[in-house]
DNA sequence: TCTGGTCGCTTCGGCAGACG
DNA sequence: CGTCTGCCGAAGCGACCAGA
């Protein structure tokens, strides 16, 4: 039995490959450090990566990178070899040029563009969906408490089929959590949620969850997040789970802080909130590739019905 | 060729009612 | 009283098509 072993370094490398590959595909001019980085990444064997992170390779840009590498360089070349092959003046290196050209050729095929286009389109759809959902909540509640938590499972070595078993567990726990959020008296009841299932190469399956509470009923976002997180950890998963409380992180560390208390007049914070929500709408290529019957990764509650607005009229009403 | 709209299919969320 | 089940409308997803 083999386990999926995933190290953080692998992920960083794969992310770097994807972003650089995108840059090359767009024929952007590359800085000297970018070129150095490409050479370093070319030294990584695809074989090793596919053992460490078997699913991630399904990112089309990563595929493009290795396809180009294999046409230009022997597939058996190790980093030292690559270092020797691409040395000297980087500005005028034939191998590097060939590599970029090959990658550009790969990414300019209609099939490649098609997959990118389709993914981008569903991404936009989900982003719009998030935005509409947030607007609908702000229309009903002048003040929202937004909570962000990441929910995950500790890996159980007894599971035989690592990927699908955990997926089934996750689906079951998610159903349970949703029910509890709606019905349980023990935890605070949110007015809405957005959820995104991801397959992390580092931590396995995890849910990024965003919860919306009525700001007139709840205040302390950090405590709300902790209560839900503890419930996930102890009740829902019966001790098999774990969580990360994003609201507990210092707001100053965020460039765009859009969680916690969000008021209807605070356009900037609403924008930040939507920005954070859009992250949940991003495509997870590794999950796409799993081809599980229900390969849905994005979830949200239904758009709330317009409530009759009572109380004091809103003074400034920029949004609605 | 790309973007945006729409449609059908499938799954999901929310609710109500049954069950133990 | 808490949990399970089934139903219905809502929502995600992929495919097609029209127009820029």
Coordinates of C-alpha atoms (C1' of nucleotides) in Angstrom, one line a residue:
Chain A
X1 CA 0.0 0.0 0.0
X2 CA 1.4 3.4 -0.9
X3 CA 0.5 6.6 0.6
X4 CA 0.3 9.9 -1.0
X5 CA 3.2 11.9 0.4
X6 CA 3.1 15.5 -0.1
X7 CA 5.6 18.0 1.1
X8 CA 5.2 21.7 1.3
X9 CA 8.2 22.3 -0.9
X10 CA 6.7 20.3 -3.7
X11 CA 3.6 22.5 -3.6
X12 CA 5.7 25.7 -3.7
X13 CA 7.6 24.3 -6.7
X14 CA 4.4 23.3 -8.5
X15 CA 2.9 26.7 -7.9
X16 CA 6.0 28.3 -9.2
X17 CA 6.0 26.1 -12.3
X18 CA 2.3 27.0 -12.9
X19 CA 2.9 30.8 -12.6
X20 CA 6.1 30.8 -14.6
X21 CA 4.5 28.6 -17.3
X22 CA 1.7 31.1 -17.6
X23 CA 4.2 33.9 -17.9
X24 CA 6.0 32.2 -20.7
X25 CA 2.8 31.3 -22.4
X26 CA 1.8 35.0 -22.5
X27 CA 5.3 35.8 -24.0
X28 CA 6.0 38.2 -21.2
X29 CA 9.6 39.3 -20.9
X30 CA 11.4 37.4 -18.2
X31 CA 13.5 38.9 -15.5
X32 CA 16.9 37.4 -14.8
X33 CA 15.6 35.9 -11.6
X34 CA 12.7 34.4 -13.4
X35 CA 15.1 32.7 -15.8
X36 CA 17.2 31.4 -12.9
X37 CA 14.0 30.0 -11.4
X38 CA 13.1 28.3 -14.6
X39 CA 16.5 26.6 -14.7
X40 CA 16.0 25.4 -11.1
X41 CA 12.6 24.1 -11.9
X42 CA 13.7 22.4 -15.0
X43 CA 16.0 20.4 -12.8
X44 CA 13.1 18.8 -10.9
X45 CA 12.2 15.5 -12.3
X46 CA 8.6 15.0 -13.3
X47 CA 8.7 11.5 -11.9
X48 CA 9.5 12.8 -8.5
X49 CA 6.8 15.3 -8.5
X50 CA 4.2 12.9 -9.7
X51 CA 5.0 10.7 -6.7
X52 CA 4.9 13.5 -4.3
X53 CA 1.8 15.2 -5.7
X54 CA 0.1 12.9 -8.1
X55 CA -2.9 15.1 -8.7
X56 CA -1.3 18.4 -9.2
X57 CA 0.1 17.6 -12.5
X58 CA -3.3 18.0 -14.0
X59 CA -2.9 21.7 -13.9
X60 CA -2.7 22.4 -17.6
X61 CA 0.1 24.9 -17.2
X62 CA 2.2 22.3 -15.3
X63 CA 1.5 19.8 -18.1
X64 CA 2.7 22.4 -20.6
X65 CA 5.9 23.0 -18.7
X66 CA 6.9 19.3 -18.7
X67 CA 5.8 18.7 -22.2
X68 CA 8.0 21.5 -23.3
X69 CA 10.8 20.2 -21.1
X70 CA 10.6 16.8 -22.6
X71 CA 10.8 18.0 -26.2
X72 CA 13.9 20.1 -25.5
X73 CA 15.8 18.2 -22.8
X74 CA 16.3 14.5 -22.3
X75 CA 13.7 13.3 -19.8
X76 CA 16.5 11.7 -17.8
X77 CA 18.5 14.8 -17.3
X78 CA 19.0 15.7 -13.7
X79 CA 19.5 19.2 -12.2
X80 CA 23.3 19.2 -12.6
X81 CA 22.9 18.3 -16.3
X82 CA 20.4 21.1 -16.8
X83 CA 22.7 23.5 -15.0
X84 CA 25.5 22.5 -17.4
X85 CA 23.2 22.7 -20.5
X86 CA 21.9 26.1 -19.6
X87 CA 24.8 28.1 -18.5
X88 CA 26.6 31.3 -19.4
X89 CA 24.7 34.2 -20.8
X90 CA 21.1 33.6 -20.0
X91 CA 19.9 36.4 -22.3
X92 CA 21.0 34.4 -25.3
X93 CA 20.7 30.8 -24.4
X94 CA 19.5 28.5 -27.2
X95 CA 18.1 25.8 -25.0
X96 CA 16.1 28.3 -22.8
X97 CA 14.7 29.9 -26.0
X98 CA 13.8 26.5 -27.4
X99 CA 12.1 25.6 -24.2
X100 CA 10.0 28.8 -24.1
X101 CA 9.1 28.4 -27.8
X102 CA 8.0 24.8 -27.2
X103 CA 5.9 25.8 -24.2
X104 CA 4.3 28.6 -26.2
X105 CA 3.5 26.2 -29.0
X106 CA 1.9 23.8 -26.5
X107 CA -0.2 26.5 -24.9
X108 CA -1.3 28.0 -28.2
X109 CA -3.1 24.9 -29.4
X110 CA -6.9 25.2 -29.6
X111 CA -7.4 22.3 -27.1
X112 CA -5.2 24.0 -24.5
X113 CA -6.9 27.3 -24.9
X114 CA -10.3 25.5 -24.8
X115 CA -9.6 24.0 -21.3
X116 CA -8.3 27.3 -20.0
X117 CA -11.3 29.1 -21.4
X118 CA -13.8 26.7 -20.0
X119 CA -12.2 26.7 -16.5
X120 CA -12.0 30.5 -16.5
X121 CA -15.6 30.7 -17.5
X122 CA -16.9 28.5 -14.6
X123 CA -14.6 30.5 -12.4
X124 CA -16.3 33.7 -13.4
X125 CA -19.7 32.1 -12.9
X126 CA -18.8 31.1 -9.4
X127 CA -17.3 34.6 -8.7
X128 CA -20.6 36.2 -9.8
X129 CA -22.5 33.8 -7.7
X130 CA -20.5 34.8 -4.6
X131 CA -20.9 38.4 -5.3
X132 CA -24.6 38.2 -5.7
X133 CA -24.9 36.1 -2.6
X134 CA -22.9 38.6 -0.5
X135 CA -25.0 41.5 -1.9
X136 CA -28.2 39.7 -1.0
X137 CA -27.0 39.3 2.6
X138 CA -26.0 42.9 2.9
X139 CA -29.4 43.9 1.7
X140 CA -31.0 42.0 4.5
X141 CA -28.5 42.8 7.2
X142 CA -26.8 46.2 7.6
X143 CA -24.0 44.6 9.5
X144 CA -22.6 41.1 8.9
X145 CA -20.1 39.1 10.9
X146 CA -18.1 37.1 8.4
X147 CA -16.2 34.1 9.6
X148 CA -13.6 32.2 7.7
X149 CA -12.4 28.8 8.7
X150 CA -10.5 25.9 7.1
X151 CA -11.7 22.5 8.0
X152 CA -9.7 19.4 7.4
X153 CA -9.2 15.8 8.4
X154 CA -6.3 14.1 10.0
X155 CA -5.2 11.4 7.7
X156 CA -6.2 7.9 8.8
X157 CA -3.6 5.4 7.7
X158 CA -6.1 2.5 8.0
X159 CA -8.1 3.7 5.1
X160 CA -7.4 1.5 2.1
X161 CA -8.3 3.7 -0.7
X162 CA -6.7 6.9 0.4
X163 CA -8.4 9.4 -1.9
X164 CA -11.9 8.2 -2.4
X165 CA -12.4 7.0 1.2
X166 CA -11.5 10.4 2.6
X167 CA -13.6 12.1 -0.1
X168 CA -16.6 10.1 1.1
X169 CA -15.9 11.0 4.7
X170 CA -15.6 14.6 3.8
X171 CA -18.9 14.6 2.0
X172 CA -20.6 13.0 4.9
X173 CA -19.1 15.4 7.5
X174 CA -20.0 18.4 5.3
X175 CA -23.6 17.3 5.2
X176 CA -23.6 16.9 8.9
X177 CA -22.0 20.3 9.5
X178 CA -24.5 22.0 7.4
X179 CA -27.3 20.3 9.2
X180 CA -25.9 21.4 12.6
X181 CA -25.4 24.9 11.5
X182 CA -29.0 25.1 10.6
X183 CA -30.5 23.1 13.5
X184 CA -28.1 22.7 16.4
X185 CA -28.7 24.8 19.5
X186 CA -25.2 24.3 20.6
X187 CA -23.5 26.4 17.9
X188 CA -24.4 29.8 16.6
X189 CA -26.6 29.8 13.5
X190 CA -25.3 31.6 10.4
X191 CA -27.5 33.2 7.9
X192 CA -25.5 31.9 5.0
X193 CA -22.4 30.1 3.9
X194 CA -20.0 29.6 1.0
X195 CA -17.8 26.4 0.9
X196 CA -15.1 25.2 -1.3
X197 CA -13.6 21.7 -1.2
X198 CA -9.9 21.5 -2.1
X199 CA -7.4 18.7 -2.2
X200 CA -4.4 20.1 -0.6
X201 CA -1.2 18.3 -1.4
X202 CA 0.0 19.1 2.0
X203 CA -3.0 18.4 4.2
X204 CA -5.3 16.3 2.0
X205 CA -8.9 17.3 1.6
X206 CA -10.0 20.5 3.3
X207 CA -13.0 22.8 3.1
X208 CA -12.6 26.6 3.0
X209 CA -15.7 27.8 4.6
X210 CA -17.1 31.4 4.8
X211 CA -20.0 31.9 7.1
X212 CA -22.3 35.0 7.3
X213 CA -23.9 35.9 10.6
X214 CA -26.4 38.6 11.4
X215 CA -24.4 41.4 12.9
X216 CA -27.2 42.5 15.1
X217 CA -27.2 39.2 16.9
X218 CA -23.5 38.3 16.9
X219 CA -20.3 40.2 17.6
X220 CA -17.2 38.3 18.3
X221 CA -16.1 36.8 15.0
X222 CA -13.0 35.1 16.5
X223 CA -15.1 33.3 19.1
X224 CA -17.8 32.4 16.5
X225 CA -15.1 30.9 14.3
X226 CA -13.6 28.9 17.2
X227 CA -17.0 27.6 18.3
X228 CA -17.7 26.3 14.8
X229 CA -14.2 24.9 14.4
X230 CA -14.3 23.1 17.7
X231 CA -17.7 21.7 16.7
X232 CA -16.2 20.4 13.5
X233 CA -13.2 18.9 15.4
X234 CA -15.0 17.2 18.3
X235 CA -18.6 16.6 17.2
X236 CA -18.8 16.3 13.5
X237 CA -15.6 14.4 12.9
X238 CA -15.5 12.9 16.4
X239 CA -11.9 14.0 16.9
X240 CA -10.6 13.1 13.5
X241 CA -10.7 16.7 12.2
X242 CA -8.9 19.9 12.7
X243 CA -9.4 23.5 11.8
X244 CA -7.7 26.8 11.1
X245 CA -9.3 30.0 12.4
X246 CA -8.7 32.7 9.9
X247 CA -10.4 35.3 12.0
X248 CA -7.8 34.8 14.7
X249 CA -5.0 36.0 12.4
X250 CA -3.9 39.6 12.8
X251 CA -5.8 41.8 10.3
X252 CA -2.6 43.7 9.6
X253 CA -1.1 40.7 7.9
X254 CA -3.8 40.8 5.2
X255 CA -3.5 43.1 2.3
X256 CA -7.2 42.9 1.7
X257 CA -9.0 42.3 5.0
X258 CA -12.6 41.4 4.3
X259 CA -13.7 39.2 7.2
X260 CA -15.0 40.0 10.7
X261 CA -17.4 42.8 10.9
X262 CA -18.6 44.1 7.6
X263 CA -21.0 47.1 7.4
X264 CA -23.3 47.9 4.5
X265 CA -21.7 51.3 3.9
X266 CA -18.1 50.2 4.0
X267 CA -17.5 49.7 0.3
X268 CA -13.8 49.0 0.6
X269 CA -14.3 46.2 3.1
X270 CA -17.2 44.7 1.0
X271 CA -14.8 44.7 -2.0
X272 CA -12.2 42.9 0.2
X273 CA -14.8 40.4 1.3
X274 CA -15.7 39.7 -2.3
X275 CA -12.1 39.4 -3.1
X276 CA -11.7 36.7 -0.4
X277 CA -14.9 35.0 -1.6
X278 CA -13.5 34.9 -5.2
X279 CA -10.6 32.9 -3.9
X280 CA -13.1 30.2 -3.0
X281 CA -14.3 30.3 -6.6
X282 CA -10.9 29.4 -8.0
X283 CA -10.5 26.2 -10.0
X284 CA -8.7 23.3 -8.2
X285 CA -7.2 21.3 -10.9
X286 CA -6.1 18.4 -8.8
X287 CA -9.7 17.8 -7.7
X288 CA -10.9 18.2 -11.3
X289 CA -8.7 15.3 -12.2
X290 CA -10.0 12.9 -9.6
X291 CA -13.0 12.4 -11.8
X292 CA -15.2 11.4 -8.9
X293 CA -18.9 11.1 -9.9
X294 CA -19.7 14.2 -7.9
X295 CA -16.8 16.4 -8.8
X296 CA -18.4 19.5 -7.5
X297 CA -16.2 21.6 -5.4
X298 CA -18.1 24.8 -4.9
X299 CA -21.1 25.1 -2.6
X300 CA -23.2 27.9 -1.2
X301 CA -26.5 28.4 0.4
X302 CA -29.5 29.6 -1.5
X303 CA -29.9 33.4 -2.0
X304 CA -31.9 34.6 0.9
X305 CA -35.4 36.1 0.3
X306 CA -35.6 39.8 0.6
X307 CA -36.7 40.7 4.1
X308 CA -38.9 43.6 4.9
X309 CA -36.6 46.3 6.1
X310 CA -37.5 47.6 9.5
X311 CA -35.9 49.9 11.9
X312 CA -34.0 53.1 11.1
X313 CA -33.5 53.9 7.5
X314 CA -29.9 53.5 6.2
X315 CA -28.2 56.9 6.1
X316 CA -25.9 56.2 3.2
X317 CA -27.0 53.6 0.8
X318 CA -24.2 53.3 -1.8
X319 CA -24.9 49.7 -2.7
X320 CA -28.7 49.4 -3.0
Chain B
dT1 C1' -11.1 33.6 -31.9
dC2 C1' -13.1 35.1 -27.8
dT3 C1' -16.9 36.4 -24.8
dG4 C1' -21.3 36.2 -22.9
dG5 C1' -25.9 34.3 -22.8
dT6 C1' -28.9 30.3 -22.4
dC7 C1' -30.3 25.5 -21.8
dG8 C1' -30.5 20.8 -20.1
dC9 C1' -28.7 17.6 -16.9
dT10 C1' -27.4 16.5 -12.5
dT11 C1' -26.6 17.4 -7.8
dC12 C1' -27.4 20.0 -3.7
dG13 C1' -29.8 22.7 0.0
dG14 C1' -33.7 23.4 2.6
dC15 C1' -37.7 21.8 4.4
dA16 C1' -41.3 18.9 6.1
dG17 C1' -42.9 14.9 7.8
dA18 C1' -41.9 10.1 9.4
dC19 C1' -39.7 7.2 12.4
dG20 C1' -37.8 5.1 16.6
Chain C
dC1 C1' -36.8 14.8 21.1
dG2 C1' -33.3 13.9 17.9
dT3 C1' -32.4 11.6 13.6
dC4 C1' -33.5 9.9 9.0
dT5 C1' -35.8 10.2 4.4
dG6 C1' -37.9 12.0 0.4
dC7 C1' -39.3 15.7 -2.3
dC8 C1' -38.8 20.2 -4.8
dG9 C1' -36.8 24.1 -6.3
dA10 C1' -32.2 26.1 -6.6
dA11 C1' -27.7 26.0 -8.1
dG12 C1' -23.3 24.1 -10.4
dC13 C1' -21.5 22.4 -14.6
dG14 C1' -20.8 21.5 -19.3
dA15 C1' -22.3 22.3 -24.0
dC16 C1' -24.1 24.9 -27.5
dC17 C1' -24.8 29.1 -30.0
dA18 C1' -24.7 33.9 -31.4
dG19 C1' -22.5 38.1 -31.9
dA20 C1' -18.4 41.1 -31.5

